[in-house]
Coordinates of C-alpha atoms in Angstrom, one line a residue:
X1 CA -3.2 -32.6 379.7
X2 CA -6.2 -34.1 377.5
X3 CA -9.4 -32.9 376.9
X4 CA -12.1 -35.1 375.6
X5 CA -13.7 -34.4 372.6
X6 CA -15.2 -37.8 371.6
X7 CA -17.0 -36.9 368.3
X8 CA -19.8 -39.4 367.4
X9 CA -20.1 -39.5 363.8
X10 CA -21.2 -42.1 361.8
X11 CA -18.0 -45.0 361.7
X12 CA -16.4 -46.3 358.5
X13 CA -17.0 -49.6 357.4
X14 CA -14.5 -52.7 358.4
X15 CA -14.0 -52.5 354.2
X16 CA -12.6 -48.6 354.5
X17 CA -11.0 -49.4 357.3
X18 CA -8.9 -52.3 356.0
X19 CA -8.0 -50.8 352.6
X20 CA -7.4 -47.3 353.8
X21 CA -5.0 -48.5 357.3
X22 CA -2.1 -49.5 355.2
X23 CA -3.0 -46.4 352.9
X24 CA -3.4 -43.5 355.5
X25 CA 0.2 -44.0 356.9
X26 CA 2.1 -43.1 353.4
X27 CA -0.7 -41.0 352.0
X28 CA -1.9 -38.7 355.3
X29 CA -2.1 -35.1 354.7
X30 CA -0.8 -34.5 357.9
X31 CA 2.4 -32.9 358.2
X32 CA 3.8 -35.9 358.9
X33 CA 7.5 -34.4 360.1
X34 CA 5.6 -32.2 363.1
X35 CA 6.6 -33.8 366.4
X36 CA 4.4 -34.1 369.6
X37 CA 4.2 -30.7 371.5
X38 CA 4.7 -31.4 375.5
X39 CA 3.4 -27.7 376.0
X40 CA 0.0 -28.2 374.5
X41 CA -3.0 -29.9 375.1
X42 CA -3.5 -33.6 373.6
X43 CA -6.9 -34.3 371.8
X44 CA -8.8 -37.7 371.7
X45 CA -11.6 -37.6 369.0
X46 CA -12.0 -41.6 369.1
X47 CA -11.2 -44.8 367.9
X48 CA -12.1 -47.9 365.3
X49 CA -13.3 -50.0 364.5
X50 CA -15.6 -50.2 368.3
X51 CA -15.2 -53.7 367.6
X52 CA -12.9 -56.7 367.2
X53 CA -10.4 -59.9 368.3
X54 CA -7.1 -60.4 368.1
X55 CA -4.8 -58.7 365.3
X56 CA -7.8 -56.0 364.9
X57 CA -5.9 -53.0 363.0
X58 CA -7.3 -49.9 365.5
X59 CA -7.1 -46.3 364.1
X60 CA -7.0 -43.8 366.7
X61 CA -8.1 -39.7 365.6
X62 CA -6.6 -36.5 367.7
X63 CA -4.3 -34.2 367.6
X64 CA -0.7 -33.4 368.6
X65 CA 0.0 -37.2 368.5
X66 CA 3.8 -36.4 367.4
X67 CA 5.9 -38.7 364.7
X68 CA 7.6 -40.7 367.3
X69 CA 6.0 -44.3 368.2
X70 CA 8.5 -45.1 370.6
X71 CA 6.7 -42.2 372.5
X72 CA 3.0 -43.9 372.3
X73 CA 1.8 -46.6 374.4
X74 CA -1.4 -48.2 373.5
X75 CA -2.9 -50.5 376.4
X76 CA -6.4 -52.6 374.7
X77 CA -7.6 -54.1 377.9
X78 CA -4.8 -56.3 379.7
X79 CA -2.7 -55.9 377.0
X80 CA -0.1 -53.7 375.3
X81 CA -1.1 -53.1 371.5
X82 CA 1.2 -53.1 368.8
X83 CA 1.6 -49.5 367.7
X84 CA 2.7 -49.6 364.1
X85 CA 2.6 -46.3 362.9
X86 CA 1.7 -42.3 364.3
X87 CA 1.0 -39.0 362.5
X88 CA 0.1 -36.1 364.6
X89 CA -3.8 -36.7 364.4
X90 CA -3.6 -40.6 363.7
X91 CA -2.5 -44.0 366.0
X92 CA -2.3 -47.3 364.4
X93 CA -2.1 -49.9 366.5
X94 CA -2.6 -54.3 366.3
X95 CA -4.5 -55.3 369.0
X96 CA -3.1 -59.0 370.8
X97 CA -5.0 -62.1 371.5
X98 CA -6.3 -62.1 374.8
X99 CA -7.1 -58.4 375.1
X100 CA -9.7 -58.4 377.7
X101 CA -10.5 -57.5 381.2
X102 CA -11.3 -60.1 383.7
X103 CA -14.7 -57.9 384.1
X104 CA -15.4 -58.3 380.7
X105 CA -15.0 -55.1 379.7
X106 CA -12.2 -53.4 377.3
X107 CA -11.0 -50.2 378.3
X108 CA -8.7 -48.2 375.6
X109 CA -5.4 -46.4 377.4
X110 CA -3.2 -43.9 375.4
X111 CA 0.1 -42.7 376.5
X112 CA 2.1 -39.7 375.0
X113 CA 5.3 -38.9 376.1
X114 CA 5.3 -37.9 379.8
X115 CA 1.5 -37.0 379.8
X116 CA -1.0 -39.1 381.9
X117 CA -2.7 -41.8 380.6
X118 CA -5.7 -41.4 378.6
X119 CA -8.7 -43.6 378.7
X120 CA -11.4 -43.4 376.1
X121 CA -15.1 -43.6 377.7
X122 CA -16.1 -45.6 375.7
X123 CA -15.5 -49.5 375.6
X124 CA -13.6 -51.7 372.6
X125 CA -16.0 -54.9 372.4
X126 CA -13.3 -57.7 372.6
X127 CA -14.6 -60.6 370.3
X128 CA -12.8 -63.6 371.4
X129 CA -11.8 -66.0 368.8
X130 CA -12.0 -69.8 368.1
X131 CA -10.4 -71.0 364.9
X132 CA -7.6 -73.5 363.7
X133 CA -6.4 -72.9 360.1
X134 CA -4.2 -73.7 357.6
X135 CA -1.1 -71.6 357.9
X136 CA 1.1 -72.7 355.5
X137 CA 1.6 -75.3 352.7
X138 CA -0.8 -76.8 349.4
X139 CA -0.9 -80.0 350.9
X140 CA 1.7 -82.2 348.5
X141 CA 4.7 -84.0 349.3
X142 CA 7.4 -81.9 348.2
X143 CA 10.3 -79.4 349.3
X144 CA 8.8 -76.1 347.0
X145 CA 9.3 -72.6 348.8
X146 CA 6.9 -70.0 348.3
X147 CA 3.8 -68.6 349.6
X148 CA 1.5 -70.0 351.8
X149 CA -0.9 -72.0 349.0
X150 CA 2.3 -73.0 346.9
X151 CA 4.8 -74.3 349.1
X152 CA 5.4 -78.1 349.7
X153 CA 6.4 -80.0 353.1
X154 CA 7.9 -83.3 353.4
X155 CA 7.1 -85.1 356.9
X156 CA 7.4 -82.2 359.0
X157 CA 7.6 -83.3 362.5
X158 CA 9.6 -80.6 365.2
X159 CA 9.4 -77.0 365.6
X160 CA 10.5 -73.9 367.0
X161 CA 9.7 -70.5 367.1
X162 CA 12.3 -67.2 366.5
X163 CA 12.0 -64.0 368.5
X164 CA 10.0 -61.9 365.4
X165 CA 7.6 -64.7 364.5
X166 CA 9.5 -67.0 362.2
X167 CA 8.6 -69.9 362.5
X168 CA 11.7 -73.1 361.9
X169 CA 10.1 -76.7 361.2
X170 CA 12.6 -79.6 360.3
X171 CA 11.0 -82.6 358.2
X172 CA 12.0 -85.9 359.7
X173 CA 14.1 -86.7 356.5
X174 CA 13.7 -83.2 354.6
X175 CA 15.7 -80.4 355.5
X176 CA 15.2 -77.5 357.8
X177 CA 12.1 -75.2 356.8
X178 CA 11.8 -71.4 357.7
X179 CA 7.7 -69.8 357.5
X180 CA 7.7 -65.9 358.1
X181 CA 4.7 -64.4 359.8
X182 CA 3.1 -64.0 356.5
X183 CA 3.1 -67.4 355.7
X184 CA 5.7 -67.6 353.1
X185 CA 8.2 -70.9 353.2
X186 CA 12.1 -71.2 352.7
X187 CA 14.4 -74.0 352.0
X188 CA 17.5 -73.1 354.7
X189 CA 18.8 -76.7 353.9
X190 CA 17.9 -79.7 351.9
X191 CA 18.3 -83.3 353.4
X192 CA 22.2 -83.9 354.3
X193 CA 22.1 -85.9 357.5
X194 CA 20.4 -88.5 359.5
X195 CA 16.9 -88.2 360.5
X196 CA 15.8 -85.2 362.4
X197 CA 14.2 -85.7 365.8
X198 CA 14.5 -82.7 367.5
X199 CA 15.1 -78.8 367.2
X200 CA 15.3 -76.1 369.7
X201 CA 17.3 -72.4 370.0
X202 CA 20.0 -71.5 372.4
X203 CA 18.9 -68.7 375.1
X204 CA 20.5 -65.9 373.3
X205 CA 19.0 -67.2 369.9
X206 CA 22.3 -67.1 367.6
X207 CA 22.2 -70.6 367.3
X208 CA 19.8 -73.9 366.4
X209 CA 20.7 -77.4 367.8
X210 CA 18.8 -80.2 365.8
X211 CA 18.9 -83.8 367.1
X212 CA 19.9 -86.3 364.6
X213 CA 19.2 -90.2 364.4
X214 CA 21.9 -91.8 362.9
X215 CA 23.8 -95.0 364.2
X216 CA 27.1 -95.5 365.5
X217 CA 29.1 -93.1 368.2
X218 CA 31.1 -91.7 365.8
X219 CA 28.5 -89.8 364.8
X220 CA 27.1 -86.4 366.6
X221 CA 24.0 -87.1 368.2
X222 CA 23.2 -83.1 367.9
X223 CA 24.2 -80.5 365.5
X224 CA 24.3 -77.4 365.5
X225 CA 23.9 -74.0 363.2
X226 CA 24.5 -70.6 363.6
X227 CA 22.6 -67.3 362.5
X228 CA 25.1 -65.6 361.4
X229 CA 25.1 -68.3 358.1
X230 CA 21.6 -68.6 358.1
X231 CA 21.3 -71.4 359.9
X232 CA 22.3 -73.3 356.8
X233 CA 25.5 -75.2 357.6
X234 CA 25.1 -78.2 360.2
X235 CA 27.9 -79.0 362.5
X236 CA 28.6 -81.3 364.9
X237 CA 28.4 -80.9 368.6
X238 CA 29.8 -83.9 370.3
X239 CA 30.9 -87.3 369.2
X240 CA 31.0 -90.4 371.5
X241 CA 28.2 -89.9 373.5
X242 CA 25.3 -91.6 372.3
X243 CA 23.7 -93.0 369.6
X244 CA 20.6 -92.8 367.2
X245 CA 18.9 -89.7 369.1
X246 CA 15.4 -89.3 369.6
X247 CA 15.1 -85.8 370.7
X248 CA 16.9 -82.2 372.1
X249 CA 15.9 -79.4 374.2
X250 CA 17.9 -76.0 375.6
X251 CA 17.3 -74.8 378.7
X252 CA 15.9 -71.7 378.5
X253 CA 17.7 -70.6 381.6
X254 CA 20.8 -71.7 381.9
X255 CA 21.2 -72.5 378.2
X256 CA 22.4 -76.6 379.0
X257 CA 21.6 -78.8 376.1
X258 CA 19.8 -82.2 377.3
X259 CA 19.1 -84.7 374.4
X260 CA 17.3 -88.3 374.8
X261 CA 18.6 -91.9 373.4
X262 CA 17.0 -94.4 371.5
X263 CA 16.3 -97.6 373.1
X264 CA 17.2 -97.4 376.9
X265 CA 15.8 -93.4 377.4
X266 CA 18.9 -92.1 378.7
X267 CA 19.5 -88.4 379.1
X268 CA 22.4 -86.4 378.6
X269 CA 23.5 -83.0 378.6
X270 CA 26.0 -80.9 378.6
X271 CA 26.7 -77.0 379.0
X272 CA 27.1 -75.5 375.2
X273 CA 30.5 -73.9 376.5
X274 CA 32.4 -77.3 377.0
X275 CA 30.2 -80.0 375.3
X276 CA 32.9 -82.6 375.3
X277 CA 32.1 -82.3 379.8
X278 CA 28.7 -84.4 379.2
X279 CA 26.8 -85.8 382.0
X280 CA 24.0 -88.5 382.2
X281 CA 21.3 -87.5 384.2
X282 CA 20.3 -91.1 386.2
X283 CA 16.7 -89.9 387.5
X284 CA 14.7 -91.3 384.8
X285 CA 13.3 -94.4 384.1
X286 CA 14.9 -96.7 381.6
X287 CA 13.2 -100.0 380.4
X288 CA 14.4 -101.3 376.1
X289 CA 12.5 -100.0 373.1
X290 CA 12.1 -96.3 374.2
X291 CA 11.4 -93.8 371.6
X292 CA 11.4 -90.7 374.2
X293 CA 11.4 -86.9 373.2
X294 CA 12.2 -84.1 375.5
X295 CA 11.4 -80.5 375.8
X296 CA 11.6 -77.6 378.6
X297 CA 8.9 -75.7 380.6
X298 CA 8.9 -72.2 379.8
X299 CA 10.5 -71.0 382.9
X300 CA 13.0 -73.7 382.1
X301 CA 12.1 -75.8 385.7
X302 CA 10.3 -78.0 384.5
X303 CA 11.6 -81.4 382.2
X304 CA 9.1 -83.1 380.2
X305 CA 9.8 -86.7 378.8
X306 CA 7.5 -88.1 376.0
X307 CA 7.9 -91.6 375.9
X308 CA 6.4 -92.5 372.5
X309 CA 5.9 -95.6 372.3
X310 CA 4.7 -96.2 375.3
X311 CA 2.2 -93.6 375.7
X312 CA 3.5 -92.0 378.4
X313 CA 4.4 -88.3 379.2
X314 CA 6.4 -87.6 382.5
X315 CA 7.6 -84.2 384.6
X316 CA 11.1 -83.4 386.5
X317 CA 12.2 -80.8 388.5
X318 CA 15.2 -79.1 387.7
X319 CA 17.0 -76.4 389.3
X320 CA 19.1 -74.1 386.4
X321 CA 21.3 -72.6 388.8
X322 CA 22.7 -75.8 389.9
X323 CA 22.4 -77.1 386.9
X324 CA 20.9 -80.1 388.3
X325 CA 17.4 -82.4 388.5
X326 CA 15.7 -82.4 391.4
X327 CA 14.4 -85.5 392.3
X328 CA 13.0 -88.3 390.6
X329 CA 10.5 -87.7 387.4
X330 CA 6.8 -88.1 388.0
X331 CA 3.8 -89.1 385.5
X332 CA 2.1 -86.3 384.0
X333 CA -0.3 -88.3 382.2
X334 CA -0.9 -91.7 380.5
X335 CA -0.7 -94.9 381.2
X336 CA 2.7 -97.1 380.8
X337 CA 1.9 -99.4 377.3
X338 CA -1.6 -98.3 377.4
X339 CA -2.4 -97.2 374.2
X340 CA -6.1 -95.3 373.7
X341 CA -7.8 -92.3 374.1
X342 CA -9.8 -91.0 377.0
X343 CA -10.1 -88.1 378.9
X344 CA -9.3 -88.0 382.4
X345 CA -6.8 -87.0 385.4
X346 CA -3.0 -88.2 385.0
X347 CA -2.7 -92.0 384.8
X348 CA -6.4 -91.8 383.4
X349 CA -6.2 -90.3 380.6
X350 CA -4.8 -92.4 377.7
X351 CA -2.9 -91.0 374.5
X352 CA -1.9 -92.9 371.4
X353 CA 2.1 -92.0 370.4
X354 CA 2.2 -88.3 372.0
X355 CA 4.7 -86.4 370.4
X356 CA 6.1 -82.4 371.1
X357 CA 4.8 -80.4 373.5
X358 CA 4.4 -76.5 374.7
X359 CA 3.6 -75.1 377.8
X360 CA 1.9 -71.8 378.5
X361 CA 2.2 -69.1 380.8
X362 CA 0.0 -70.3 383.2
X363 CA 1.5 -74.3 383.2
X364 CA -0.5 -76.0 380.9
X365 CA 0.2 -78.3 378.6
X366 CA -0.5 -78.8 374.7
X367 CA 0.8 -81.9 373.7
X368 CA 0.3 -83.2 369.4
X369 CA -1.2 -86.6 370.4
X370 CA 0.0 -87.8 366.9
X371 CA -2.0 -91.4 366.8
X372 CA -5.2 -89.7 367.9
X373 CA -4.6 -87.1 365.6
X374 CA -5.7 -84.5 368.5
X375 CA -4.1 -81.9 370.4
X376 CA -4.6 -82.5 373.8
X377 CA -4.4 -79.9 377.2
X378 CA -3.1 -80.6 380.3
X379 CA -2.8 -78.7 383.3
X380 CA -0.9 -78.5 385.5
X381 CA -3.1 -80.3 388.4
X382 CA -2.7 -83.2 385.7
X383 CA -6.4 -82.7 384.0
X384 CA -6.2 -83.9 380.3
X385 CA -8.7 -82.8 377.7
X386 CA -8.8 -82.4 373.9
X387 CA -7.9 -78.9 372.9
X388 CA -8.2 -79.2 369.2
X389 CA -9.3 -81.8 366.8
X390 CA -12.5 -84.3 365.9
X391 CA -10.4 -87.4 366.7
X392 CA -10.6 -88.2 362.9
X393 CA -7.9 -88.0 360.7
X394 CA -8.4 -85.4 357.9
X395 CA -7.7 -82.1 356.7
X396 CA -11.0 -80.2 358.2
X397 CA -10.4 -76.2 359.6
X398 CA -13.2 -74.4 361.1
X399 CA -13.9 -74.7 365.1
X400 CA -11.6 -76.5 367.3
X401 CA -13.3 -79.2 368.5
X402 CA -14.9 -80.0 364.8
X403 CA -11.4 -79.7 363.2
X404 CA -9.4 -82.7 362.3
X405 CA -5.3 -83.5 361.7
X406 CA -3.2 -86.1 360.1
X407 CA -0.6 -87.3 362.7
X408 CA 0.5 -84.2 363.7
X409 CA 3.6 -84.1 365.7
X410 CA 5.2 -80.6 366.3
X411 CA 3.8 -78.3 368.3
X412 CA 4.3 -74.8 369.3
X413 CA 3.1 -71.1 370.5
X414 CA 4.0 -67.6 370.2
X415 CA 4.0 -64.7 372.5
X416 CA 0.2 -64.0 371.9
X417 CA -0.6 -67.8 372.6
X418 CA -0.9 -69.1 368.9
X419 CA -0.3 -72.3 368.7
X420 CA 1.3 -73.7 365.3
X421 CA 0.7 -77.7 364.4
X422 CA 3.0 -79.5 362.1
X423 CA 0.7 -81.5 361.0
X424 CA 2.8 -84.5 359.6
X425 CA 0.6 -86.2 356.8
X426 CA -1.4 -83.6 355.5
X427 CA 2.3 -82.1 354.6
X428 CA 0.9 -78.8 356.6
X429 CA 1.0 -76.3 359.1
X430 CA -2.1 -75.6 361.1
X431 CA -2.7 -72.5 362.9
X432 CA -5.0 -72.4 366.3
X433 CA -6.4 -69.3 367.8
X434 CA -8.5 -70.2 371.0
X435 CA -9.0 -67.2 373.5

């Protein structure tokens, strides 16, 4: 049972709060080792700060909270918080993007244990946010590791993301780049092979399959490397497929890898289990000179094609249980050999050398429209818009729509909807937080 005893005194300031979050969960006076009583009553005082947006650090005062966090559930509007710490009179929680009610109003829910939910009278005021930034790198050519202001990048171009945050970029003739959550960049290997066109994880996340460049059909077309040596050893999948790659994507259903071909657009795949059994999928359109990337719909249904060099960005159906497309592919947007950039509803809308692309829960689109230096949205009706960027090239954070980029390329978005840029020739990766 809970009893309310909301006390109203005057709140810290965001300062206090900041310095002493990380502080109260090592220095508390609680008796930290007391764990939560089901046989008395839990007490709500209140939380801080009333205010704030996504990764907000929220301190919540009671009593008989326990020691346990995989006991606490903390729900901030729509969302599950992160809880990050508990003493018996003290929550800590990290409140996620999006946290809001479709009403508009943010309700606070507690859970303890078996106990009912709690929910605090009073509102948190959700402030959205609108921001892209630089995440990681100084801005110089170069293969440095280190933290966020002194590492170097090298024509970054593909990414992928890793189930705790950790963010995998390969440079097109670099090596393959690891960025923690903080920030901080790591050399996992230096240029050895070909030039990289692709990257993507396996379903279960134990391996990375990179799509390499390279002529001749001697040579792999994708490689692969495994966690358990840090990624760091590239192997060969198949040989006498294909040759000079331009991109690869896993199926995050089924696990089948699909990679594209230089020149005609051809698209194989295979199942990871028996690589050597490849197939070549014959519904998509072929025509010489195709530079085409490929990458999967989250719910791993949906194929996109990006055809480069001819502006063009097209949608399959695929069924992962039958491991089959279904049907032929369709436009998504652009125009075939139409380069531009406007605005507009599929074959409208015009893009200028469109590169990766990410889809979101709901079915749209975010595309690195490299030549336009934007990134552009489409949904799923086929409306294109710009998302982020001033359509000028330069290195300008701030608001999205007054932000610029530098050929940016790979694209990609975590849980909380994050997006990450790798902004090719700025040597960067931007960060943009839109709610």
């Amino acid at each position: 049972m809970y009893k309310d005893v909301i006390n109203r005194k005057k709140h810290w300031s965001i300062l206090l709060l900041l310095l002493s979050f990380g502080f109260c969960i090592s220095c508390s006076n609680d008796d930290t080792t007391a764990e939560h009583d089901p046989s008395k009553p839990v007490l709500f005082e209140k939380f801080s700060p009333e205010k704030g947006g996504s990764t907000t650090q929220l301190i919540i005062t009671g009593s008989n909270f326990g020691n346990d966090t995989t006991l606490i559930k903390v729900q901030v509007g729509n969302r599950k918080a992160k809880v990050v710490g508990v003493s018996p009179t003290k929550i800590y929680a990290v409140v996620r993007a999006r946290s809001v009610d479709e009403s508009g109003e943010t309700n606070i829910q507690v859970t303890i244990g078996n106990n009912k939910p709690y929910t605090f009278e009073k509102k948190f005021d959700y402030e959205l946010m609108q921001m892209v930034s630089t995440f990681a790198g100084k801005g110089d050519q170069g293969q440095a590791d280190g933290s966020p202001l002194t590492a170097t990048f090298d024509s970054p171009t593909w990414m992928t993301l890793d189930n705790d945050g950790t963010l995998y970029v390969i440079e097109e003739y670099g090596g393959l780049r690891a960025i923690g959550q903080d920030g901080s960049v790591n050399t996992l290997f230096a240029h050895t092979i070909g030039r990289k066109r692709g990257i993507d994880f396996s379903v279960t996340k134990d391996t990375l399959y990179m799509g390499i460049d390279q002529n001749g059909k001697d040579n792999p077309p994708v490689y692969y490397m495994i966690r358990d040596n840090g990624f760091s050893n590239p192997r060969g999948v198949v040989r006498g497929v294909s040759e000079n790659c331009n991109g690869v994507a896993v199926n995050p259903v089924d696990g089948y890898i699909f990679w594209t071909q230089w020149n005609d657009g051809m698209v194989y795949y295979c199942d990871p289990k028996n690589p050597s059994d490849y197939k070549l999928a014959d519904t998509f359109n072929r025509a010489n000179g195709l530079e085409s990337f490929c990458c999967w719909g989250r719910n791993g249904r949906i194929f996109y094609r990006i055809v480069k060099g001819r502006h063009m960005i097209y949608r399959c159906a695929y069924d992962p249980v039958a491991h089959k497309f279904v049907g032929n592919e369709e436009v998504l947007a652009g125009k075939w050999g139409e380069a531009g950039f406007e605005n507009g509803s599929g074959e409208e809308a015009r893009f200028w050398d469109p590169w990766q692309l990410v889809d979101d829960e709901d079915g749209n689109v975010y595309v690195a429209d490299r030549g336009n230096h934007v990134i552009r949205k489409i949904t799923p009706e086929k409306v294109v818009s710009i998302y982020a960027g001033s359509h000028q090239q330069g290195l300008v954070n701030g608001l999205p729509l007054r932000a610029s980029f530098n050929h940016p390329e790979g694209i990609t978005m975590d849980k909380d909807g994050v997006i990450y840029v790798a902004d090719r020739d700025n040597r960067v990766i931007r960060k943009i937080v839109i709610e």
